[in-house]
mmCIF file with all atom_site columns, C-alpha atoms and ligand atoms in Angstrom:
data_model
loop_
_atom_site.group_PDB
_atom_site.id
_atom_site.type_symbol
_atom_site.label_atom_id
_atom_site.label_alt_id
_atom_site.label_comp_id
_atom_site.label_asym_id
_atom_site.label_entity_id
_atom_site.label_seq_id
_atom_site.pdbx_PDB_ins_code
_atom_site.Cartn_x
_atom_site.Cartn_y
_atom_site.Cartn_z
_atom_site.occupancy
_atom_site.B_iso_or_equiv
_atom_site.pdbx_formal_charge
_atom_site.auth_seq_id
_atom_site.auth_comp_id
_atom_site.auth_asym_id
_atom_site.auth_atom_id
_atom_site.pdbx_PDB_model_num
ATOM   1   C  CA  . UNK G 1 1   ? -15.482 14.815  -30.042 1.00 42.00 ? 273 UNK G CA  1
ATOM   2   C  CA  . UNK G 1 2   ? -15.408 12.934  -33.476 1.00 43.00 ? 274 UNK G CA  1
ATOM   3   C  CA  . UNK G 1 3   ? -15.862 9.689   -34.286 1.00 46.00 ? 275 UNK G CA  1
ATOM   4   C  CA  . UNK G 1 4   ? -12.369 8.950   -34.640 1.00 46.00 ? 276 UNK G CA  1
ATOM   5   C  CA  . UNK G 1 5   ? -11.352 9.368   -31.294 1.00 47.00 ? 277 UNK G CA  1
ATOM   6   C  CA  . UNK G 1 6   ? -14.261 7.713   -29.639 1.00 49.00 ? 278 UNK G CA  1
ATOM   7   C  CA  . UNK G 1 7   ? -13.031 4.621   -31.489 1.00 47.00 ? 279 UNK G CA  1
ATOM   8   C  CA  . UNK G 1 8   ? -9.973  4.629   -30.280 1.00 50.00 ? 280 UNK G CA  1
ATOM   9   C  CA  . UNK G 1 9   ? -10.986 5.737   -26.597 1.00 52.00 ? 281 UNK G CA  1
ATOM   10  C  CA  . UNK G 1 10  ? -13.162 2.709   -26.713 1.00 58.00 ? 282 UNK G CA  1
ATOM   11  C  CA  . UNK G 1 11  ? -10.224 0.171   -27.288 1.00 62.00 ? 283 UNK G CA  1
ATOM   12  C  CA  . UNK G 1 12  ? -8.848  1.466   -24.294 1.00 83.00 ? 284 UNK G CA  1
ATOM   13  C  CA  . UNK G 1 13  ? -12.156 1.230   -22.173 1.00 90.00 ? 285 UNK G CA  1
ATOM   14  C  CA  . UNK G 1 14  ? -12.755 -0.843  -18.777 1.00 92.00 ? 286 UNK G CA  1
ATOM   15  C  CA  . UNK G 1 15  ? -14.519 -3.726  -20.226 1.00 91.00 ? 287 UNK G CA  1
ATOM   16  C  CA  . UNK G 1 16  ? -14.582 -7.979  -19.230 1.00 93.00 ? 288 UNK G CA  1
ATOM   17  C  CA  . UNK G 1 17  ? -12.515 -8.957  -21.958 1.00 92.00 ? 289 UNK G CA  1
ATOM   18  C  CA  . UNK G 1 18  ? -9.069  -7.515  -20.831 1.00 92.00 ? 290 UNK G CA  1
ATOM   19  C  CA  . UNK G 1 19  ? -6.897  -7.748  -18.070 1.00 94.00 ? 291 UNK G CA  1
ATOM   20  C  CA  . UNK G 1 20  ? -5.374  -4.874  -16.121 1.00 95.00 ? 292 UNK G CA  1
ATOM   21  C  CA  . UNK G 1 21  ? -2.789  -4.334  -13.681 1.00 94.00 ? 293 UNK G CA  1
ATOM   22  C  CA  . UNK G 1 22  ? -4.352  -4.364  -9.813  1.00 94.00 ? 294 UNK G CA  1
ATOM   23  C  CA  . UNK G 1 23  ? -5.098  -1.163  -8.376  1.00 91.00 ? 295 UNK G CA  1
ATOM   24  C  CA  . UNK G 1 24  ? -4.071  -2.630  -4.975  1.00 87.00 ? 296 UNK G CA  1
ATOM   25  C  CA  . UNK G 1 25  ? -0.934  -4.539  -5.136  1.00 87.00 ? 297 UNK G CA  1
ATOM   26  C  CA  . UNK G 1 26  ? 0.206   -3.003  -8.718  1.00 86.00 ? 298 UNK G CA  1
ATOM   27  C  CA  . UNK G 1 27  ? 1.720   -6.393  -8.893  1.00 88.00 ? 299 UNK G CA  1
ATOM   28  C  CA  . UNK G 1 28  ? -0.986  -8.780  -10.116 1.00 92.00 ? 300 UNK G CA  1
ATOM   29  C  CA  . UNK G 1 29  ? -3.465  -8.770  -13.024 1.00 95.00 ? 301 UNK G CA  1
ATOM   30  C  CA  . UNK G 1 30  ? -7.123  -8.509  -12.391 1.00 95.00 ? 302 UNK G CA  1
ATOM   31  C  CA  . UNK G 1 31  ? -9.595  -10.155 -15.148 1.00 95.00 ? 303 UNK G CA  1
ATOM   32  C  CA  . UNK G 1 32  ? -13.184 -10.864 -15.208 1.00 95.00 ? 304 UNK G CA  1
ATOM   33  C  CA  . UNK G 1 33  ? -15.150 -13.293 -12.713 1.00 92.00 ? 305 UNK G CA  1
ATOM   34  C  CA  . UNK G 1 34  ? -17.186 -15.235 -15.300 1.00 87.00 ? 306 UNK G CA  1
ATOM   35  C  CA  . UNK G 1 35  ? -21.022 -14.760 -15.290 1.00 87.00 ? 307 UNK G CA  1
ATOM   36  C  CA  . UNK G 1 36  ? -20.080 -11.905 -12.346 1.00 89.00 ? 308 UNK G CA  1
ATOM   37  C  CA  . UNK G 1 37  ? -20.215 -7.808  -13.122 1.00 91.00 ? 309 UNK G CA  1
ATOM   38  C  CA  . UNK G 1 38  ? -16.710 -7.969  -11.032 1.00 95.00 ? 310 UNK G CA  1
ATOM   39  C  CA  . UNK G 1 39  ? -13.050 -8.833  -11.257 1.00 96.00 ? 311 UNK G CA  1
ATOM   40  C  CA  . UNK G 1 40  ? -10.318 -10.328 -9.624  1.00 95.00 ? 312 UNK G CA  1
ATOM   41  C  CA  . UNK G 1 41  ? -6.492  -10.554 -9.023  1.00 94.00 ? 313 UNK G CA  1
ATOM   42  C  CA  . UNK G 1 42  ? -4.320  -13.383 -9.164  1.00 93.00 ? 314 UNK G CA  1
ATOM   43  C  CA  . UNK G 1 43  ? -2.090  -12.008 -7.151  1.00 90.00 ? 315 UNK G CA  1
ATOM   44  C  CA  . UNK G 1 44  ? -3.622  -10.615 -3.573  1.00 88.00 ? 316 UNK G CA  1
ATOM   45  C  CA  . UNK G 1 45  ? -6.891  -12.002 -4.640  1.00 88.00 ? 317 UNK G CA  1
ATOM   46  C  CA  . UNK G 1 46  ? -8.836  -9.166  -3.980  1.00 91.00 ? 318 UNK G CA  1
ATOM   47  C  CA  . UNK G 1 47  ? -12.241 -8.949  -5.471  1.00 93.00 ? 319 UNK G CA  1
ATOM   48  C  CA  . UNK G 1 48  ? -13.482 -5.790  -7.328  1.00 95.00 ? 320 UNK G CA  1
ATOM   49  C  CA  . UNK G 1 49  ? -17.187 -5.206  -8.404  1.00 95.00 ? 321 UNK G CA  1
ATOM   50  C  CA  . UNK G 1 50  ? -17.045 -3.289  -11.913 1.00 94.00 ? 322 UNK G CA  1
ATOM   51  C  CA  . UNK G 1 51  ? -19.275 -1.017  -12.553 1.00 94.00 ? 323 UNK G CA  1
ATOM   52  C  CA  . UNK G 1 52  ? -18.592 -0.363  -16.747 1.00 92.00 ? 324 UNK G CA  1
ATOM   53  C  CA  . UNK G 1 53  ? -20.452 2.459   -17.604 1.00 93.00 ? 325 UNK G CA  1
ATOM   54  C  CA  . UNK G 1 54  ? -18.607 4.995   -15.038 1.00 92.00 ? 326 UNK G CA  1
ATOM   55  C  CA  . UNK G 1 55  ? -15.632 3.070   -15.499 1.00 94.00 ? 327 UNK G CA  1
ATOM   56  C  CA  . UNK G 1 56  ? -15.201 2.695   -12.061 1.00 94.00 ? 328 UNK G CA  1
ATOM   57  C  CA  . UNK G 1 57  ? -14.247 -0.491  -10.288 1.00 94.00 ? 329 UNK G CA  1
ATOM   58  C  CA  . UNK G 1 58  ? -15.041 -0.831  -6.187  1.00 92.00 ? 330 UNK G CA  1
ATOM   59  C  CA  . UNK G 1 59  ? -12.976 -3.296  -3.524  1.00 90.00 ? 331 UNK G CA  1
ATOM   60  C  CA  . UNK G 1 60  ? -15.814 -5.606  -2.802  1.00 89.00 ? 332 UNK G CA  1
ATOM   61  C  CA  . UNK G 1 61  ? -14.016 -7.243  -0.108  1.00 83.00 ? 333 UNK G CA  1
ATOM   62  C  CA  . UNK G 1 62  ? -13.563 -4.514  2.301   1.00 78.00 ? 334 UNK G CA  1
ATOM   63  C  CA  . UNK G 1 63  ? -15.247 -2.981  4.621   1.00 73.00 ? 335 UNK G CA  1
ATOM   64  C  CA  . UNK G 1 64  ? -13.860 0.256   3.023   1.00 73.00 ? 336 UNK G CA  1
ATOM   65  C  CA  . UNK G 1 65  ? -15.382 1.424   -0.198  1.00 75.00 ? 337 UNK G CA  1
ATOM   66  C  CA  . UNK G 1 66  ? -12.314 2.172   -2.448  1.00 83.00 ? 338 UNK G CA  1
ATOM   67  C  CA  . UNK G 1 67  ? -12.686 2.612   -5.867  1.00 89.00 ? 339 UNK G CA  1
ATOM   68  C  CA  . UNK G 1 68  ? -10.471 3.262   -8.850  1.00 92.00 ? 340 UNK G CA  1
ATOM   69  C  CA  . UNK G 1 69  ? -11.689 5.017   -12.488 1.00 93.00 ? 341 UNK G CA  1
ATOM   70  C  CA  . UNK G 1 70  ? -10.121 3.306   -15.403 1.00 94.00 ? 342 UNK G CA  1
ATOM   71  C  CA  . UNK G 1 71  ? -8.714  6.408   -17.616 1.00 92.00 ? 343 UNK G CA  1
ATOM   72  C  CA  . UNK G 1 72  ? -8.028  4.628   -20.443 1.00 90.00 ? 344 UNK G CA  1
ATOM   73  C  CA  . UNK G 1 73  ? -4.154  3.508   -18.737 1.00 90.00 ? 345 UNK G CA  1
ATOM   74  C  CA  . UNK G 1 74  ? -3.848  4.037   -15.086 1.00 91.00 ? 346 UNK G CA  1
ATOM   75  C  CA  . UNK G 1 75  ? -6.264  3.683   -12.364 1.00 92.00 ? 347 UNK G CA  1
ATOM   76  C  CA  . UNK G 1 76  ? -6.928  6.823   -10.546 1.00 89.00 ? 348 UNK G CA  1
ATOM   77  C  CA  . UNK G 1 77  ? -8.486  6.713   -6.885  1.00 85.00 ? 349 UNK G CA  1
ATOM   78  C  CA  . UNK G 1 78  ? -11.859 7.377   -6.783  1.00 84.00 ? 350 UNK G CA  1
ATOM   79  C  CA  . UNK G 1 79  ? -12.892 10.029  -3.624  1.00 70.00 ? 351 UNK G CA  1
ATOM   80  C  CA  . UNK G 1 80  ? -16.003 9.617   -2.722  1.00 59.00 ? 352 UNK G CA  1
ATOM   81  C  CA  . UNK G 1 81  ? -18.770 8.344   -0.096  1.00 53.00 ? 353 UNK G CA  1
ATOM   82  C  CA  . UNK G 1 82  ? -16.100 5.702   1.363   1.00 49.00 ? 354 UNK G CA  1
ATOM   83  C  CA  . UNK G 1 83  ? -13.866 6.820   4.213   1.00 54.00 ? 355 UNK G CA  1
ATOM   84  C  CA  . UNK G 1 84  ? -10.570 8.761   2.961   1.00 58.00 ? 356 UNK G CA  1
ATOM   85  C  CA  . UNK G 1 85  ? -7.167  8.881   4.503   1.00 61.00 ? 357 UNK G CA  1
ATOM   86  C  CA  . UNK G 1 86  ? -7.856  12.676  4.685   1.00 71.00 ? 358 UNK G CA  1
ATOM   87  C  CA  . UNK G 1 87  ? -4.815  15.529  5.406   1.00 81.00 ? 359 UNK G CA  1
ATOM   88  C  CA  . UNK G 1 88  ? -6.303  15.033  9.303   1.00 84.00 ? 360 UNK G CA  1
ATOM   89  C  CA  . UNK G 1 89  ? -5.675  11.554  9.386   1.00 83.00 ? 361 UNK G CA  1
ATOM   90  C  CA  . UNK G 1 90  ? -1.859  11.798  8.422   1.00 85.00 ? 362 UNK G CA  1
ATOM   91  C  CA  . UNK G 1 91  ? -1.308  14.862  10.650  1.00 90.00 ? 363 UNK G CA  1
ATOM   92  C  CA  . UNK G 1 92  ? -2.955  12.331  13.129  1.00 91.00 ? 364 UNK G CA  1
ATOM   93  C  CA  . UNK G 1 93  ? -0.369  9.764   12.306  1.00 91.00 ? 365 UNK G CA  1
ATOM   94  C  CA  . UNK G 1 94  ? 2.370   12.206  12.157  1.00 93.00 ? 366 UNK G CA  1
ATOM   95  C  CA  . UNK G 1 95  ? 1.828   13.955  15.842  1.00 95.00 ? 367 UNK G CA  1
ATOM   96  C  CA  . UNK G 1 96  ? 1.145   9.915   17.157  1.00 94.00 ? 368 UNK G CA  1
ATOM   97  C  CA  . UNK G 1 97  ? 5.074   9.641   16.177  1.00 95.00 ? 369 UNK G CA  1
ATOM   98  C  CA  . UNK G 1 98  ? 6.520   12.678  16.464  1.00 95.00 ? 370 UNK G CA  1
ATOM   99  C  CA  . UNK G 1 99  ? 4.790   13.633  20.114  1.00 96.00 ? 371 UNK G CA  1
ATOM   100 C  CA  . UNK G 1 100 ? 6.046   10.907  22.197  1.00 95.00 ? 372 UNK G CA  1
ATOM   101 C  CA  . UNK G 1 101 ? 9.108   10.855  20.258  1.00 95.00 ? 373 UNK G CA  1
ATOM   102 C  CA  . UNK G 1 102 ? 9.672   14.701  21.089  1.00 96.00 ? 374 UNK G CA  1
ATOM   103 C  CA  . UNK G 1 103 ? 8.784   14.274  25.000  1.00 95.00 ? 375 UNK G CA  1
ATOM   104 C  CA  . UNK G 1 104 ? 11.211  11.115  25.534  1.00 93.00 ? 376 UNK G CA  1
ATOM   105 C  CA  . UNK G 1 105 ? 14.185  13.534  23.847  1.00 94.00 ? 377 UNK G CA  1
ATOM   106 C  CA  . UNK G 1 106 ? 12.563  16.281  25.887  1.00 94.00 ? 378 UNK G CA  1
ATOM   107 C  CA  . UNK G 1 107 ? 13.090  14.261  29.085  1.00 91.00 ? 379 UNK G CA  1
ATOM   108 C  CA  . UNK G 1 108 ? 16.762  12.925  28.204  1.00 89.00 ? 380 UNK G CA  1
ATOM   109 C  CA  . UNK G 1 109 ? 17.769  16.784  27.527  1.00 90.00 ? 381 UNK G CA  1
ATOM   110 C  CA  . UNK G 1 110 ? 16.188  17.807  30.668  1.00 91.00 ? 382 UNK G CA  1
ATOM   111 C  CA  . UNK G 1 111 ? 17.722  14.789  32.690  1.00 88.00 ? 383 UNK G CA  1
ATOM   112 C  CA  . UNK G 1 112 ? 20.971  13.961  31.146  1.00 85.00 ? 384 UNK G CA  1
ATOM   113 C  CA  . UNK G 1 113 ? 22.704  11.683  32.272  1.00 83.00 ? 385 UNK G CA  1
ATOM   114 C  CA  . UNK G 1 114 ? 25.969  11.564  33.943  1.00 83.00 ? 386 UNK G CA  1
ATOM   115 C  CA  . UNK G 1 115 ? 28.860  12.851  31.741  1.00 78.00 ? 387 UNK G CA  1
ATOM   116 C  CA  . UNK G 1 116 ? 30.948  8.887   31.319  1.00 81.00 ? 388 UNK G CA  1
ATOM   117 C  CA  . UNK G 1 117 ? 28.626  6.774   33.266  1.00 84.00 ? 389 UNK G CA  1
ATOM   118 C  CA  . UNK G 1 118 ? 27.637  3.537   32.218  1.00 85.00 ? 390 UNK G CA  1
ATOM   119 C  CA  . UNK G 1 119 ? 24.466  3.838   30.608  1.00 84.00 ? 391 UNK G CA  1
ATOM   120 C  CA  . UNK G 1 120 ? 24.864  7.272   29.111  1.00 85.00 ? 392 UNK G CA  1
ATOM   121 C  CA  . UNK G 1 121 ? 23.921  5.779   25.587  1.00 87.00 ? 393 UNK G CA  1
ATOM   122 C  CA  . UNK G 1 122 ? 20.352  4.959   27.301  1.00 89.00 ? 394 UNK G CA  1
ATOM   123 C  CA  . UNK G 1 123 ? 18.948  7.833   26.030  1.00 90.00 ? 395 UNK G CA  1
ATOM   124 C  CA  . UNK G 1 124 ? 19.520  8.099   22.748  1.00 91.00 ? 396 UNK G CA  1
ATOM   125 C  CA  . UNK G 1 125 ? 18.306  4.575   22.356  1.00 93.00 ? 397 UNK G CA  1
ATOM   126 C  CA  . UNK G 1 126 ? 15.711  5.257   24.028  1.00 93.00 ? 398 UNK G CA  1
ATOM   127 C  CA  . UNK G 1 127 ? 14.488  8.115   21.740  1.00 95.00 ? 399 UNK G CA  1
ATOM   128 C  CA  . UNK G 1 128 ? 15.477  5.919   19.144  1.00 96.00 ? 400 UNK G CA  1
ATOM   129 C  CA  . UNK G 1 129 ? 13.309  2.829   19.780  1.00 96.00 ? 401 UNK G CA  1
ATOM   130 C  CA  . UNK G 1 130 ? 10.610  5.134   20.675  1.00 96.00 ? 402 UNK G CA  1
ATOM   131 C  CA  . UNK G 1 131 ? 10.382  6.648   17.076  1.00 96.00 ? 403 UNK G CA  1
ATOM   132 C  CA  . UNK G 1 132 ? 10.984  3.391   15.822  1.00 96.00 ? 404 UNK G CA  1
ATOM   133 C  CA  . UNK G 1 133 ? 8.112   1.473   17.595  1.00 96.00 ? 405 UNK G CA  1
ATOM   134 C  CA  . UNK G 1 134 ? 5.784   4.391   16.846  1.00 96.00 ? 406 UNK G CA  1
ATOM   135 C  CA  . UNK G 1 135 ? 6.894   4.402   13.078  1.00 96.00 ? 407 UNK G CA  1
ATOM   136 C  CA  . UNK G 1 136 ? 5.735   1.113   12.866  1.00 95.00 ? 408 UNK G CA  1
ATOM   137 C  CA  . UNK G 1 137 ? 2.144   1.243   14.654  1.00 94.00 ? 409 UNK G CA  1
ATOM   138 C  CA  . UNK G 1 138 ? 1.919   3.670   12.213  1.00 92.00 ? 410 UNK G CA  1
ATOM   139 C  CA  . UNK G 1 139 ? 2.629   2.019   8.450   1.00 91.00 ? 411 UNK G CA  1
ATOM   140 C  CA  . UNK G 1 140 ? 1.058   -1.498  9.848   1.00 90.00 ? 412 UNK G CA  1
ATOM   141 C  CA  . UNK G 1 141 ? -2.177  0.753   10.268  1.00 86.00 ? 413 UNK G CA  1
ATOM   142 C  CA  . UNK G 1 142 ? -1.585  1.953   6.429   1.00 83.00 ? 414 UNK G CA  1
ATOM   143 C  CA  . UNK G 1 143 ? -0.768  -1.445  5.506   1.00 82.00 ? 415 UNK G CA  1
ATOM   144 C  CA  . UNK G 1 144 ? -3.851  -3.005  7.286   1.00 79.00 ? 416 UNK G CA  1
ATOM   145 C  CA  . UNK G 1 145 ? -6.291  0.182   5.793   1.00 76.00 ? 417 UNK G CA  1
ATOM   146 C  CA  . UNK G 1 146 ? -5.137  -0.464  2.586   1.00 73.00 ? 418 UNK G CA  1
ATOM   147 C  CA  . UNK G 1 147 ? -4.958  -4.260  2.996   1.00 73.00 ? 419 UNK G CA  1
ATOM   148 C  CA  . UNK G 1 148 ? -1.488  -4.501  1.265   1.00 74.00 ? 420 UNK G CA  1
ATOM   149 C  CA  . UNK G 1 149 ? -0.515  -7.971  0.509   1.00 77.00 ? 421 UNK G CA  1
ATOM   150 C  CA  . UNK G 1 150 ? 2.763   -7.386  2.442   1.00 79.00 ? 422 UNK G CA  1
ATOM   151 C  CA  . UNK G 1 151 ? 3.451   -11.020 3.195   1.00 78.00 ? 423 UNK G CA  1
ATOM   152 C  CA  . UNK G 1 152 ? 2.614   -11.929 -0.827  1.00 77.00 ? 424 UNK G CA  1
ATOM   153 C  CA  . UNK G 1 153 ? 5.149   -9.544  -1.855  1.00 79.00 ? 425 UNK G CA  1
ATOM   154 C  CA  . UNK G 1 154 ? 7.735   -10.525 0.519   1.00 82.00 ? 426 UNK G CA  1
ATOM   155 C  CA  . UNK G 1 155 ? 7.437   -14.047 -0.605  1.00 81.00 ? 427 UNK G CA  1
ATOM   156 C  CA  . UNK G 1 156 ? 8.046   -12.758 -4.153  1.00 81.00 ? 428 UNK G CA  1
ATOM   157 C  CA  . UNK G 1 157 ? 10.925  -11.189 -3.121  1.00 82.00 ? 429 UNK G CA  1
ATOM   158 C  CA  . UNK G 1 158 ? 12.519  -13.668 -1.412  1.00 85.00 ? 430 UNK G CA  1
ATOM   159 C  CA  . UNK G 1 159 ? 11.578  -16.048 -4.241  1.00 84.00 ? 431 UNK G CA  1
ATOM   160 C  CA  . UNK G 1 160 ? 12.981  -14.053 -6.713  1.00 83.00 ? 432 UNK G CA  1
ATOM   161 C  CA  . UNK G 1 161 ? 15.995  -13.702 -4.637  1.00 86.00 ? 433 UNK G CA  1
ATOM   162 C  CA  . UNK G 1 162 ? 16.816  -17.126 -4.065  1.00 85.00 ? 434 UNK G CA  1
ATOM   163 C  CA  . UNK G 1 163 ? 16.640  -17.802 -8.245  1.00 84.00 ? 435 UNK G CA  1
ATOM   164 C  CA  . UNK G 1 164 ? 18.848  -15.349 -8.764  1.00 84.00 ? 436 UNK G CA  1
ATOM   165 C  CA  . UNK G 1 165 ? 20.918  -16.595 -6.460  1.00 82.00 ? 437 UNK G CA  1
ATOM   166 C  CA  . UNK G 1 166 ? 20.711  -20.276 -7.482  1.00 80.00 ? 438 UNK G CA  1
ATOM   167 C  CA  . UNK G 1 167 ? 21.612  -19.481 -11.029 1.00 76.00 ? 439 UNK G CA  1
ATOM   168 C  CA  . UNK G 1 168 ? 24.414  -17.044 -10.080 1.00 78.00 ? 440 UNK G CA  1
ATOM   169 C  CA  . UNK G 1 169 ? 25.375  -20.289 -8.376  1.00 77.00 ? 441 UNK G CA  1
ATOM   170 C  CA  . UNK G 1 170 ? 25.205  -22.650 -11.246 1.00 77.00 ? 442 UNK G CA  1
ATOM   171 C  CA  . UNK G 1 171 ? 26.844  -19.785 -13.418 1.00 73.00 ? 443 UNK G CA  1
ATOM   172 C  CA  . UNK G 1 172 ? 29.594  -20.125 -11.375 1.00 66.00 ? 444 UNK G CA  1
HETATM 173 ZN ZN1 . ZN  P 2 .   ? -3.824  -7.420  -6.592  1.00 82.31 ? 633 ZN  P ZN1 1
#
């Protein structure tokens, strides 16, 4: 490598002086923690110990270790000693809402019911809600392993929203 290109590679490097976009919410902007090897975001305030000379910056408030490698532009997920969301896990998640899912439509194909009674749309809804309510277990538990600032982003929807919709309003 010449000396050219390390020059450049080190504008580009993790360091205290810059910002960068938040590896968890991708919304925010995490900068430095003064007099404190670690950073933070202004957005879901998370708080992320640096360590500069891998690059690599690690979630200090969570139980979990993730960590992220600055490349230069992107963060990239770090794998490592911290406990992954492995292939296992997600077949986990997918058989906890596709199984009960599967034996509810099993059960209303077994045991139809009558042909024009009353509550013959039962079963569908049934299987329906089923999925539904098992679908949803399922991405809170993402959103809680990954400690997504759901409600934070919500609000900055609806914020965003209701501007819009103001000046639309005034605009008309
Ligand atoms: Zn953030």
């Amino acid at each position: 490598m010449g000396v050219k290109s390390n020059q450049s590679q080190s504008a580009n490097l993790l360091n205290y002086t810059n910002v960068y976009r938040c590896p968890v919410c991708r919304h925010g902007e995490i900068s430095n923690l003064s007099l404190m090897d670690a950073f933070a975001c202004n957005f879901c305030n998370h708080i992320f110990s640096a360590d500069l000379e891998q690059q690599v910056i690690q979630m200090a408030d969570s139980q979990l270790a993730l960590k992220w490698r600055w490349n230069g532009r992107s963060w990239q997920g770090v794998r490592g000693d911290g406990v992954e969301l492995t292939w296992g896990y997600w077949l986990a998640g997918i058989v906890f809402v596709l199984l009960p899912t599967a034996i509810v439509s099993l059960s209303a194909y077994l045991f139809p019911p009558l042909p024009g009674s009353r509550l013959s749309w039962l079963p569908v809804i049934w299987v329906l809600l089923t999925f539904l309510s098992h679908l949803c277990c399922l991405i809170w538990l993402i959103i809680e392993y990954y400690q997504f600032p759901v409600f934070r982003y919500f609000r900055v929807l609806t914020g965003r929203f209701l501007t819009r919709f103001q000046f639309q309003r005034s605009n008309s």
